XYZ file of C-alpha atoms in Angstrom:
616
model
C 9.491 -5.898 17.398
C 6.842 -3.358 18.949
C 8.136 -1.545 22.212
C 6.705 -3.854 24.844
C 8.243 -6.451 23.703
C 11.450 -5.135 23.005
C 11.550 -3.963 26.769
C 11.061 -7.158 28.042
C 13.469 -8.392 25.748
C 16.156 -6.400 26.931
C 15.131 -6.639 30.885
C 14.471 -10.210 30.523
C 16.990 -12.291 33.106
C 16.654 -15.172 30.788
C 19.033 -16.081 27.592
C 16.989 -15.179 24.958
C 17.569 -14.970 21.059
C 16.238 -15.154 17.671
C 17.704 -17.153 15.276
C 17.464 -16.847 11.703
C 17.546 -20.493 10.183
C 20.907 -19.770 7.706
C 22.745 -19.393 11.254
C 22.578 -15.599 11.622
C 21.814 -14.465 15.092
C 19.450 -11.590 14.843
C 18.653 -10.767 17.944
C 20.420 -11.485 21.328
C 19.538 -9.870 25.013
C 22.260 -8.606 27.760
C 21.824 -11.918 29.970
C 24.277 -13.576 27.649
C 27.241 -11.320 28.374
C 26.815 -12.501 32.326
C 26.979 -16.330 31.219
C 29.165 -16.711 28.435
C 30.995 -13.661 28.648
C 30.185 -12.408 25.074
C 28.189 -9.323 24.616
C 25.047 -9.467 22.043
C 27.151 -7.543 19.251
C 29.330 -9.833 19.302
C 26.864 -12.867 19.350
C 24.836 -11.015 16.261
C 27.948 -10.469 14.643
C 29.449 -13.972 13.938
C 26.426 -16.285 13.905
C 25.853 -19.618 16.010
C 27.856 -21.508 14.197
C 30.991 -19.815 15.307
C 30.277 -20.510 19.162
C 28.435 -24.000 19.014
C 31.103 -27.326 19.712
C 31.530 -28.869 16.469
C 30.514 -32.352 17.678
C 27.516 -30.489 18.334
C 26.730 -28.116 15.185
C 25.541 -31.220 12.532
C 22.597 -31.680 14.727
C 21.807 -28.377 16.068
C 21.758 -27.098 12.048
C 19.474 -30.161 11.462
C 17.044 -29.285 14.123
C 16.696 -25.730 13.300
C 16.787 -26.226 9.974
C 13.738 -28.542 10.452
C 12.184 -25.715 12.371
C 12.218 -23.417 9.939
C 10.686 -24.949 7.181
C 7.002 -24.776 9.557
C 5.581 -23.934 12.748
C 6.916 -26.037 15.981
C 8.875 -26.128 18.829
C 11.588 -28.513 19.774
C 13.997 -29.026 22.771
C 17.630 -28.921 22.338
C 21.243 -29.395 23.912
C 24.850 -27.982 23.168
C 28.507 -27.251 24.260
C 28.727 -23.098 23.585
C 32.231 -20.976 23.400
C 33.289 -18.931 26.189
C 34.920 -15.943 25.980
C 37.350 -17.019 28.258
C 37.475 -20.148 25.652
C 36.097 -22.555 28.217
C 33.360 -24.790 26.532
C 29.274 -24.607 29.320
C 26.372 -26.610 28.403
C 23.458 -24.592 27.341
C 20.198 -26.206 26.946
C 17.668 -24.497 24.006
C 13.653 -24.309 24.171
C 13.046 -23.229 20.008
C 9.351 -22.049 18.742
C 9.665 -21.485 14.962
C 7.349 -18.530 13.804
C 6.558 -20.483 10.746
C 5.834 -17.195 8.099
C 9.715 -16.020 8.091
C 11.065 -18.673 9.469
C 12.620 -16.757 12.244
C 13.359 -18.980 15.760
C 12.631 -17.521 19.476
C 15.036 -19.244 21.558
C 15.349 -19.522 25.239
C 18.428 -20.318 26.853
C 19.308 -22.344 29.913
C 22.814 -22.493 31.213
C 23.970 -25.530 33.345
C 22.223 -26.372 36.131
C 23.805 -26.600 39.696
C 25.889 -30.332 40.083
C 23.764 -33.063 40.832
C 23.539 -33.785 44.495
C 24.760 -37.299 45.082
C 23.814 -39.882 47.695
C 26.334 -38.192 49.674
C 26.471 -34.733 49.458
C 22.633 -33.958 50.460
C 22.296 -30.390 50.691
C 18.633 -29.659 51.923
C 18.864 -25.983 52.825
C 20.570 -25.368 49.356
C 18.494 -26.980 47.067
C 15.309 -25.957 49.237
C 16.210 -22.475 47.462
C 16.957 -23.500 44.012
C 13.931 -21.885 41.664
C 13.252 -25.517 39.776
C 12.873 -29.175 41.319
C 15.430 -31.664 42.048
C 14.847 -35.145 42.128
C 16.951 -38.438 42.210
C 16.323 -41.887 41.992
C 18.200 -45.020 42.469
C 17.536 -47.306 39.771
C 17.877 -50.619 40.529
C 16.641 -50.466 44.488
C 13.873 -48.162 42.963
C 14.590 -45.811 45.779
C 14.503 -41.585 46.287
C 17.367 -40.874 47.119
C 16.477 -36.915 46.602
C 13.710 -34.200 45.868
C 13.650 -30.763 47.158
C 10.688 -28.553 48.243
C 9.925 -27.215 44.634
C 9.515 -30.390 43.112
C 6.654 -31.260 45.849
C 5.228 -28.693 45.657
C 5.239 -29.039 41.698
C 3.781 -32.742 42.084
C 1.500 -31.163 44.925
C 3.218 -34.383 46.961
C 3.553 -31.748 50.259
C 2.165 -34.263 52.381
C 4.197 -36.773 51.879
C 7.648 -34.451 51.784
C 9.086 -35.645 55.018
C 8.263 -39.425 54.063
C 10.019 -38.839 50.945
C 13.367 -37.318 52.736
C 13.161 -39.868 55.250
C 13.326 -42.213 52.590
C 10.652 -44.425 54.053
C 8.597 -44.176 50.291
C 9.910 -45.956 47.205
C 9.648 -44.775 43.698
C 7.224 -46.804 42.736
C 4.896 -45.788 45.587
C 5.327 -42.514 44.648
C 4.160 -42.820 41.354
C 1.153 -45.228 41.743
C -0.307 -43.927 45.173
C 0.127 -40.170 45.071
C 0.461 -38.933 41.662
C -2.676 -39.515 38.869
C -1.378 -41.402 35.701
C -1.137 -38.126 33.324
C 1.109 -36.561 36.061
C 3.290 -39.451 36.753
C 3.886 -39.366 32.901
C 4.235 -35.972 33.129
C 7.118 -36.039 35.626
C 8.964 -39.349 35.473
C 9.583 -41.702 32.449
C 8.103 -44.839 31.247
C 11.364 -46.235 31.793
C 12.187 -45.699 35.005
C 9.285 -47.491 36.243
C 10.415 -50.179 34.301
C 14.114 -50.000 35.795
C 15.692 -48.242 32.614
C 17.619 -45.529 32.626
C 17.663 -42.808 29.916
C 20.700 -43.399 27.706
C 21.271 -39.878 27.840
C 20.527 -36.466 28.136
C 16.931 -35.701 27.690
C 15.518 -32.068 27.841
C 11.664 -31.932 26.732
C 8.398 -30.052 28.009
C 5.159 -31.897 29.820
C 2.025 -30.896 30.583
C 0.561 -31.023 33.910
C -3.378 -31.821 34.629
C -3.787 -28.432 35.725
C -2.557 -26.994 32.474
C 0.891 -25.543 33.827
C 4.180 -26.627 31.658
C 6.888 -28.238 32.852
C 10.220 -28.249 31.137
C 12.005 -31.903 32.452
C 15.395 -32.433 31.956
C 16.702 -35.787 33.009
C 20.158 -37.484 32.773
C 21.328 -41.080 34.057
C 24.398 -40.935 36.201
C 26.638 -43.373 37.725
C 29.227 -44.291 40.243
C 32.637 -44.791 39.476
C 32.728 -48.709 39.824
C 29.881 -49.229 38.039
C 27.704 -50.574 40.866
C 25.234 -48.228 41.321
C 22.817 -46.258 38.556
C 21.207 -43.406 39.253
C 18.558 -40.702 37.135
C 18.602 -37.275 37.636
C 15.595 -35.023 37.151
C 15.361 -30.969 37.076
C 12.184 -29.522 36.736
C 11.245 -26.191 35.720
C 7.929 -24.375 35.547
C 8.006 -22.633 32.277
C 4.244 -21.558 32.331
C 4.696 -18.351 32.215
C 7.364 -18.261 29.872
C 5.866 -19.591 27.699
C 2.571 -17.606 27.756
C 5.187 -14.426 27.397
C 7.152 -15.980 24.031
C 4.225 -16.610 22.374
C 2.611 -13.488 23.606
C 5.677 -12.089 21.777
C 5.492 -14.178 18.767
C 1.752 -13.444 19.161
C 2.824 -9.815 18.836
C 5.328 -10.042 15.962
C 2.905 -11.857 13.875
C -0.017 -9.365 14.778
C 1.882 -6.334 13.764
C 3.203 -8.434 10.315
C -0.517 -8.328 9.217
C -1.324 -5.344 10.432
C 1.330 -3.810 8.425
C 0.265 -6.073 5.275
C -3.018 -5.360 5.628
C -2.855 -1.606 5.635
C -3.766 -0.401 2.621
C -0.769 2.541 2.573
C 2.534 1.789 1.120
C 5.029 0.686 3.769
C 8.626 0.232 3.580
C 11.569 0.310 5.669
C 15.074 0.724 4.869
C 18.091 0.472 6.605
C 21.336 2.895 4.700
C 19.441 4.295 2.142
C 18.293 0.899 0.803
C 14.936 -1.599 1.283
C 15.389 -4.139 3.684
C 11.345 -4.422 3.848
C 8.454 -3.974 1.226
C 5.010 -4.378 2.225
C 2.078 -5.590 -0.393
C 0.254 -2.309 -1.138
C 3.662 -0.360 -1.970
C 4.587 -3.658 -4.200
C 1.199 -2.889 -5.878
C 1.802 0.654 -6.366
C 4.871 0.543 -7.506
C 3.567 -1.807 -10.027
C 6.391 -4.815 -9.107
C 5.509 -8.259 -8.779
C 7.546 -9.392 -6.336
C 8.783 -7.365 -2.859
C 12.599 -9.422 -3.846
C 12.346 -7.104 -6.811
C 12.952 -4.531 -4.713
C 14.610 -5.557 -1.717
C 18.499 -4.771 -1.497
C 17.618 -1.604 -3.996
C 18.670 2.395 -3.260
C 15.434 4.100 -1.878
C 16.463 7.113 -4.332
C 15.331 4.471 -7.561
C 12.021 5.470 -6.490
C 12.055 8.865 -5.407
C 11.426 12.040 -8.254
C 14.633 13.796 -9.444
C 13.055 17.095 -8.092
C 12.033 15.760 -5.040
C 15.499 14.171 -3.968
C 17.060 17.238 -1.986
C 13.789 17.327 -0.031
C 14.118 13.283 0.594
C 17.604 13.268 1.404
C 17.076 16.033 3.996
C 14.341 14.171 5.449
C 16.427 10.778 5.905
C 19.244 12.762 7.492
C 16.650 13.719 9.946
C 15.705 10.201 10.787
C 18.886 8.804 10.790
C 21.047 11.314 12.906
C 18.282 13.255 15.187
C 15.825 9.618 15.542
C 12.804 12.905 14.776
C 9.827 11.758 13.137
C 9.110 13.572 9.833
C 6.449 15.100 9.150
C 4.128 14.178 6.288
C 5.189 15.331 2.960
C 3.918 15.370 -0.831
C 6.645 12.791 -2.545
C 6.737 11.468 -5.893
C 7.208 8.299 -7.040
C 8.310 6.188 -9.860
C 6.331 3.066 -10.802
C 7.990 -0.024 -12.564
C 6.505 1.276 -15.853
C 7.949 4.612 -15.830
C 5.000 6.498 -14.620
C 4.918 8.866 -11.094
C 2.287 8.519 -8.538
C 2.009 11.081 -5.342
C 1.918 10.007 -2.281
C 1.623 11.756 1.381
C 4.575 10.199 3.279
C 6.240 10.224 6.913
C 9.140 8.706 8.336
C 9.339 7.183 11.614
C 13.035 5.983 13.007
C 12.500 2.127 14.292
C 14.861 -0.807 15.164
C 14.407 -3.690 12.817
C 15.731 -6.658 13.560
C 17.911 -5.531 16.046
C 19.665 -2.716 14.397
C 18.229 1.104 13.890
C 16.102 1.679 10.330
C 13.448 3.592 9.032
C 9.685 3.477 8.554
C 8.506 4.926 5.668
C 4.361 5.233 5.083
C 3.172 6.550 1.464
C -0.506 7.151 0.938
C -1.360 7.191 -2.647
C -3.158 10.569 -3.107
C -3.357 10.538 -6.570
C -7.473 9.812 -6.824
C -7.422 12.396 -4.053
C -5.819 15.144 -6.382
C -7.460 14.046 -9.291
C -10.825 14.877 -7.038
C -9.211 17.872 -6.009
C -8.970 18.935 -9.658
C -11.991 18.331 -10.533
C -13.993 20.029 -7.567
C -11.677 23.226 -8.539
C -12.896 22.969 -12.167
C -16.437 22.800 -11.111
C -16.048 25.922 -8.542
C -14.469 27.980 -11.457
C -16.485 27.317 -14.366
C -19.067 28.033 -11.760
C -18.061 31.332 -11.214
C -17.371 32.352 -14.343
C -20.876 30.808 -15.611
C -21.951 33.636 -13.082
C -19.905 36.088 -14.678
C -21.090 35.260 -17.812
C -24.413 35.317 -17.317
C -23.888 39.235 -15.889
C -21.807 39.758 -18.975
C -24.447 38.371 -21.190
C -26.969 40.354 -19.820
C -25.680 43.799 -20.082
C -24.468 42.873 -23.461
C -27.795 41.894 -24.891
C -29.670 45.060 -23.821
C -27.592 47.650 -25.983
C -26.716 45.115 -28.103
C -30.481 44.390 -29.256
C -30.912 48.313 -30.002
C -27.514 48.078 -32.198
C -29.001 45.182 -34.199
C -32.144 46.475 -34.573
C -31.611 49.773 -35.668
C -28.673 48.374 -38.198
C -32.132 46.068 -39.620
C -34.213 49.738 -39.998
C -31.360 51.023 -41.382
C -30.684 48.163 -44.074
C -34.496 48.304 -44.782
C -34.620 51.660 -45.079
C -31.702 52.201 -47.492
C -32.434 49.212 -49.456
C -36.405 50.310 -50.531
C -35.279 53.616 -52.833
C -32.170 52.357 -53.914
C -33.270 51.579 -57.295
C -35.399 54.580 -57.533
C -32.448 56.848 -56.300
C -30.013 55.415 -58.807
C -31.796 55.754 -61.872
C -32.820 59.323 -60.809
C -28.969 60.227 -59.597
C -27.814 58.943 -63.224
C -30.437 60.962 -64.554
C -28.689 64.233 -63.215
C -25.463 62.865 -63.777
C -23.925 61.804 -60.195
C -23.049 58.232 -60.523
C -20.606 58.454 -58.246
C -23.282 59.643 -55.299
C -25.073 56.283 -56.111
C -21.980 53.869 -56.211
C -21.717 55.625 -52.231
C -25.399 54.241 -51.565
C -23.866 50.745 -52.245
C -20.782 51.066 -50.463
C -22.751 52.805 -47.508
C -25.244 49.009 -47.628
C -22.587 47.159 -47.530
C -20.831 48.617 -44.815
C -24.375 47.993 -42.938
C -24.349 44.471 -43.751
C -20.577 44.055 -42.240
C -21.738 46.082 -39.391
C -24.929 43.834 -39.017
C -22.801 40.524 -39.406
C -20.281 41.687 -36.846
C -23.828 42.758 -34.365
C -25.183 39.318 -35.245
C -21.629 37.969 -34.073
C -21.967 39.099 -31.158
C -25.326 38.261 -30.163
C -23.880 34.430 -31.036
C -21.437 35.182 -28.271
C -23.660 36.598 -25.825
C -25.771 33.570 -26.413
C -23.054 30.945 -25.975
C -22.284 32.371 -22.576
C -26.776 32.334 -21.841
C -25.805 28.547 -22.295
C -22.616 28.405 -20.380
C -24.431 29.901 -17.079
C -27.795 28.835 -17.784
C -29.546 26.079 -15.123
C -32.575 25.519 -16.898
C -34.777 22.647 -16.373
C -33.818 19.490 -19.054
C -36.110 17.467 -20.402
C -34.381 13.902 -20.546
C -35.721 11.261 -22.504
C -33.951 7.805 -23.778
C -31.464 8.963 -26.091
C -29.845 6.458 -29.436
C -26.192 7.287 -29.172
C -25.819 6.582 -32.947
C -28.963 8.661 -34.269
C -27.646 11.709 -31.921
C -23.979 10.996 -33.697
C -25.714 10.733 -36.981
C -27.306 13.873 -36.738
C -24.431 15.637 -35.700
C -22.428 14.606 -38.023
C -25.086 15.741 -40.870
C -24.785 19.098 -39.205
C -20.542 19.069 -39.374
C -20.457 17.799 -43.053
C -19.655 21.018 -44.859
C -16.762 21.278 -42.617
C -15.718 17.724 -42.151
C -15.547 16.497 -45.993
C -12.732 19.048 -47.023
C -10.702 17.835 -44.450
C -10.779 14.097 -43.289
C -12.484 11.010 -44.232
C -15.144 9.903 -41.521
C -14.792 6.415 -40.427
C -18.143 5.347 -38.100
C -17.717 2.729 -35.876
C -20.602 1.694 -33.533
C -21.371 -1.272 -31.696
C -24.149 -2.043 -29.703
C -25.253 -0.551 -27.026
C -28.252 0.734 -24.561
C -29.356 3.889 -24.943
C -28.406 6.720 -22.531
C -30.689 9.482 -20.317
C -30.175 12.899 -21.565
C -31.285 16.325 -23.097
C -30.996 14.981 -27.211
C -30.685 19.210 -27.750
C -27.339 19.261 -25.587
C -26.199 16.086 -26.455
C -26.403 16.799 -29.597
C -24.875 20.050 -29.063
C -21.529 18.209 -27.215
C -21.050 15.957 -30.417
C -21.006 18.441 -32.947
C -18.133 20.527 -31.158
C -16.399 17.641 -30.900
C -16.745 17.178 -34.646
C -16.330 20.613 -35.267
C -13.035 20.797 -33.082
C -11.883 17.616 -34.785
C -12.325 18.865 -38.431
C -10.772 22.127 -37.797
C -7.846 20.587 -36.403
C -7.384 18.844 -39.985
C -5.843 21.479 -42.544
C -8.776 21.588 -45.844
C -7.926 19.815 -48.810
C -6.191 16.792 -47.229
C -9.371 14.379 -46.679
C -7.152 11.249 -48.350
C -4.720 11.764 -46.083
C -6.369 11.966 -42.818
C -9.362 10.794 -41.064
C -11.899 11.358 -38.560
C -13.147 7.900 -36.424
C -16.316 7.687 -34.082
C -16.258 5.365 -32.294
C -19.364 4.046 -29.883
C -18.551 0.915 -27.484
C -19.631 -0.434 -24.022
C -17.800 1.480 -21.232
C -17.103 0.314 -17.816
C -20.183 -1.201 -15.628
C -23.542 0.821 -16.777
C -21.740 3.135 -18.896
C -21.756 4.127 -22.848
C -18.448 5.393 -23.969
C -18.078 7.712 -27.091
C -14.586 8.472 -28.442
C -14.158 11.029 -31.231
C -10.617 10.560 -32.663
C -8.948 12.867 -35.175
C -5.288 12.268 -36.887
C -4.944 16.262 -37.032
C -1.571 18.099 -35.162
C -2.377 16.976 -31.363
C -2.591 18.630 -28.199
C 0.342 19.452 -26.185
C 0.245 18.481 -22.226
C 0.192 21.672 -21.517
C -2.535 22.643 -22.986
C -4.363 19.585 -22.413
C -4.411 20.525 -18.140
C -6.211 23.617 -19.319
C -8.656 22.342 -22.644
C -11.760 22.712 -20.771
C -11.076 26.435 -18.616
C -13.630 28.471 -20.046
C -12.028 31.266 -22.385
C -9.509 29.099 -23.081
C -8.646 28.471 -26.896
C -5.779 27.680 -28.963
C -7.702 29.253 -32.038
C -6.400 32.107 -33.783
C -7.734 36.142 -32.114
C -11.310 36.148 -33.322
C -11.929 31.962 -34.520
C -13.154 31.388 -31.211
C -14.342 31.813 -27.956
C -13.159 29.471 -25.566
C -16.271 28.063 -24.319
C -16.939 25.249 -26.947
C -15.320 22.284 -24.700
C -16.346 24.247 -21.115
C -20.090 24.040 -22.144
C -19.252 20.313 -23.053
C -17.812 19.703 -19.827
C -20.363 21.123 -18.250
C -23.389 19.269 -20.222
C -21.717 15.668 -19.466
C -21.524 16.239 -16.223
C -24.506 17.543 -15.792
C -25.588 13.970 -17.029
C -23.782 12.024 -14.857
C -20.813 11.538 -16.930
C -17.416 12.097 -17.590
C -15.170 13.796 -20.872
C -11.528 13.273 -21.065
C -8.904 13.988 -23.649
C -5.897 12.160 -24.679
C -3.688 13.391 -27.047
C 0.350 13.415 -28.800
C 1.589 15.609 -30.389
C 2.013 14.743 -34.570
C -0.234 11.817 -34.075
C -3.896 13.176 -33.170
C -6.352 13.532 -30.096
C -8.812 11.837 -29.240
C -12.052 12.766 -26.810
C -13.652 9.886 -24.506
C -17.272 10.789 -22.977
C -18.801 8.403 -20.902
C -22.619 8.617 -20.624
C -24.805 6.520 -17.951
C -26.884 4.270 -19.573
């Protein structure tokens, strides 16, 4: 129940209730102590059925029950408990609000004793805040009205005639009131000289739209002799523009909160009393009964219960807001989600809870991530290419003088040999060919280097592509022609392609992704164990427009650990000098360059396996 209507709720000098159809009351206002003398804890705490007459509970349970099966409204009389134990009338007005089933009541208590021939008490009932009208049955004569109820029939003119009692019943009805408003006000009956066999309490509409609520009740004298019908009008027109502006209201805010697309729950000590459909979703339940009646904590991350717990003392003992927080949360399947949440300290149904809003901010992070991988392997694409450059320039001295060198020592060798044998040093010439082959290491260990230097020229460089249609399968094929050395010591190959369109891409750096994927594959695969293990490419449709590609190895897995960190640049899990660390960060790079995406999922003992999507 939002604010406003709560407010008026309270204020509101009119019994008024809501009734939950098992016979719980679940809301009551402070009018109720000044009538029946019990306060609205007390009314909430034992249910209707504890105050209602028991000649009167069988069919006040079958009317609400009715009720709250569907939308409606229905009319309704019954004897009600004191607290003094004295037994007052109390007439209902009940509008179901047909989702919960819940049941907005107003309250009447009795009206003021009916005025008889006798006792006419003009002045009194002049000030009485609903119409008064009697009627003598069998003479068909007024006996009675008061101001209100002329001016409710808009009969003003004819007021004195009617007190006078110079004008008849049935004048009153055929001459001065149109045919909707004479139903409206009086019943069939009584034009036909029939008195209602009993108490009768229903609402009737007026031409000009306002509501009536008519109660009317045949009476009698003593001996028997004379029959009389009682009517009370009320106007309940505004009433009941204000109960279904508050139903209005209830129901508004129920699909509001259903429709938001944030979790929602609230929770009343420490456990759900309310579940809306997105947190059912995320939570991965399929039902909110799965949940309701549960501990909050089920749901909450072992690490982040001290900071929950703190939060719902908060709420509960200061009634503070809380600020939004990064939570955790467990889904039905065992996984955690993170969500921004806030608490908010409510009344619910009467009693004080707590409003709990989660937004899912897992995509978010996940985004996050990925805009902080792009930033760093940007700058250190930057670095590299300064690295790379004031590597190569010495570096292409070193190599080429180690080639001059080489060539140089290489052209007399023979000649010096057979000369040096000639004057007996042998031993000078076995130095020659220890001093070339320490040039060779030296010029395998330059050329080394250069290969780094020119991985990291590809890591930075931007360079123009030249895209074409690219076959998937011929690119793999290729690839996998370049990897065979390493890949048939180690793992049998298993190809797997189905069909599929071909993508948009560099064939040079696509290419160049699949064969370190190979490569990384087959070296994860100890040589000499082909039977045992194998390799599996794998090409399939991917979601909407895309070509997937999974590369799947049954080698000694990566750990999560090192999975978060697989495509950093520099990172390896190689052994000091197998490898640089850029292998899988120029990958990265190159698929998303394209458009796509490259993911890895791994265990450990069982294998990895490497997904790139490609836009077809």
């Amino acid at each position: 129940m939002d604010q406003w209507a709560l407010r008026f709720f309270e204020s509101s000098t009119e019994l008024l209730a809501v009734l939950h159809p098992d016979g719980r009351i679940l809301q009551a206002n402070a009018a109720w102590r000044g009538v029946v003398g019990w306060p609205p804890e007390a009314l909430k705490a034992e249910g209707y059925r504890s105050f209602v007459h028991p000649e009167d509970l069988g069919a006040m349970d079958a009317q609400l029950l009715a009720l709250g099966g569907g939308e409606g409204r229905a009319n309704l009389s019954c004897r009600w408990r004191c607290h003094d134990g004295a037994w007052v009338s109390l007439s209902w007005s009940v509008v179901s609000s047909g989702e919960d089933g819940w049941l907005f009541c107003t309250v009447r208590p009795p009206v003021p004793p009916a005025f008889t021939p006798e006792a006419r008490s003009w002045s009194m009932s002049d000030s009485l805040p609903f119409g008064l009208y009697l009627m003598e049955t069998r003479a068909d004569r007024i006996l009675y009205a008061n101001h209100r109820f002329c001016q409710m029939a808009g009969v003003e003119a004819v007021e004195a005639l009617i007190r006078k009692g110079a004008l008849s019943h049935s004048q009153l009805i055929h001459h001065h009131l149109s045919p909707q408003n004479a139903k409206a006000f009086f019943h069939s009956e009584a034009r036909q000289g029939t008195p209602p066999l009993a108490l009768e309490d229903r609402e009737v509409a007026l031409e000009s739209g306002r509501l009536l609520r008519r109660l009317a009740t045949p009476m009698a004298t003593a001996d028997g002799k004379m029959s009389y019908i009682l009517y009370l009008f009320e106007d309940v027109t505004e009433r009941r523009r204000t109960e279904n502006a508050l139903l209005s209201s209830e129901l508004n805010f129920h699909k509001l909160i259903e429709g938001m697309p944030d979790g929602v729950f609230v929770h009343r000590n420490r456990r759900f009393i309310y579940v809306n459909n997105s947190l059912r979703m995320a939570l991965g339940y399929e039902h909110e009964s799965e949940l309701i009646g549960k501990s909050i904590w089920s749901i909450v991350h072992p690490d982040d219960l001290g900071l929950v717990r703190e939060r719902v003392h908060t709420i509960d003992n200061r009634r503070e807001i809380v600020p939004l927080q990064e939570i955790r949360y467990l889904r039905r399947d065992g996984s955690w989600y993170d969500a921004e949440s806030t608490g908010v300290p409510v009344e619910f149904n009467g009693e004080e809870a707590s409003v709990v809003i989660a937004r899912d901010i897992t995509e978010r992070k996940r985004m996050q991530a990925q805009l902080l991988q792009t930033d760093r392997m940007a700058l250190v694409g930057t670095l590299a290419a300064g690295v790379g450059h004031e590597i190569n320039n010495p570096l292409s001295y070193v190599i080429a003088n180690l080639n001059l060198a080489l060539e140089s020592l290489r052209l007399p060798t023979r000649e010096c040999e057979c000369s040096l044998e000639a004057t007996g040093a042998p031993g000078y010439a076995a130095s020659l060919r220890e001093l070339e082959e320490l040039l060779q290491e030296a010029q395998e260990g330059a050329n080394r280097v250069r290969n780094i230097v020119r991985d990291l020229k590809s890591f930075s460089r931007q360079d123009a592509e030249r895209r074409t249609e690219v076959s998937v399968q011929e690119s793999l094929d290729f690839s996998i022609k370049m990897a065979s050395v390493e890949l048939r010591h180690r793992a049998h190959l298993i190809r797997k392609y189905e069909p599929v369109p071909p993508v948009y891409a560099d064939t040079s750096r696509l290419g160049q992704v699949f064969l370190n994927l190979l490569m990384n594959a087959a070296q994860a695969i100890p040589e000499g164990s082909n039977a045992r293990n194998q390799i599996t490419v794998w090409v399939r449709p991917g979601p909407p427009g895309q070509v997937a590609v999974d590369v799947s190895d049954t080698g000694a897995g990566i750990s999560p650990e090192v999975q978060d960190r697989i495509f950093d640049p520099f990172f390896t899990t190689k052994p000091v000098g197998s490898g640089t660390g850029l292998g899988l960060s120029i990958c990265h790079g190159i698929i998303r360059s394209l458009g796509g995406e490259i993911s890895v999922s791994s265990e450990l003992g069982k294998g990895t396996t490497f997904t790139v999507l490609l836009p077809a």
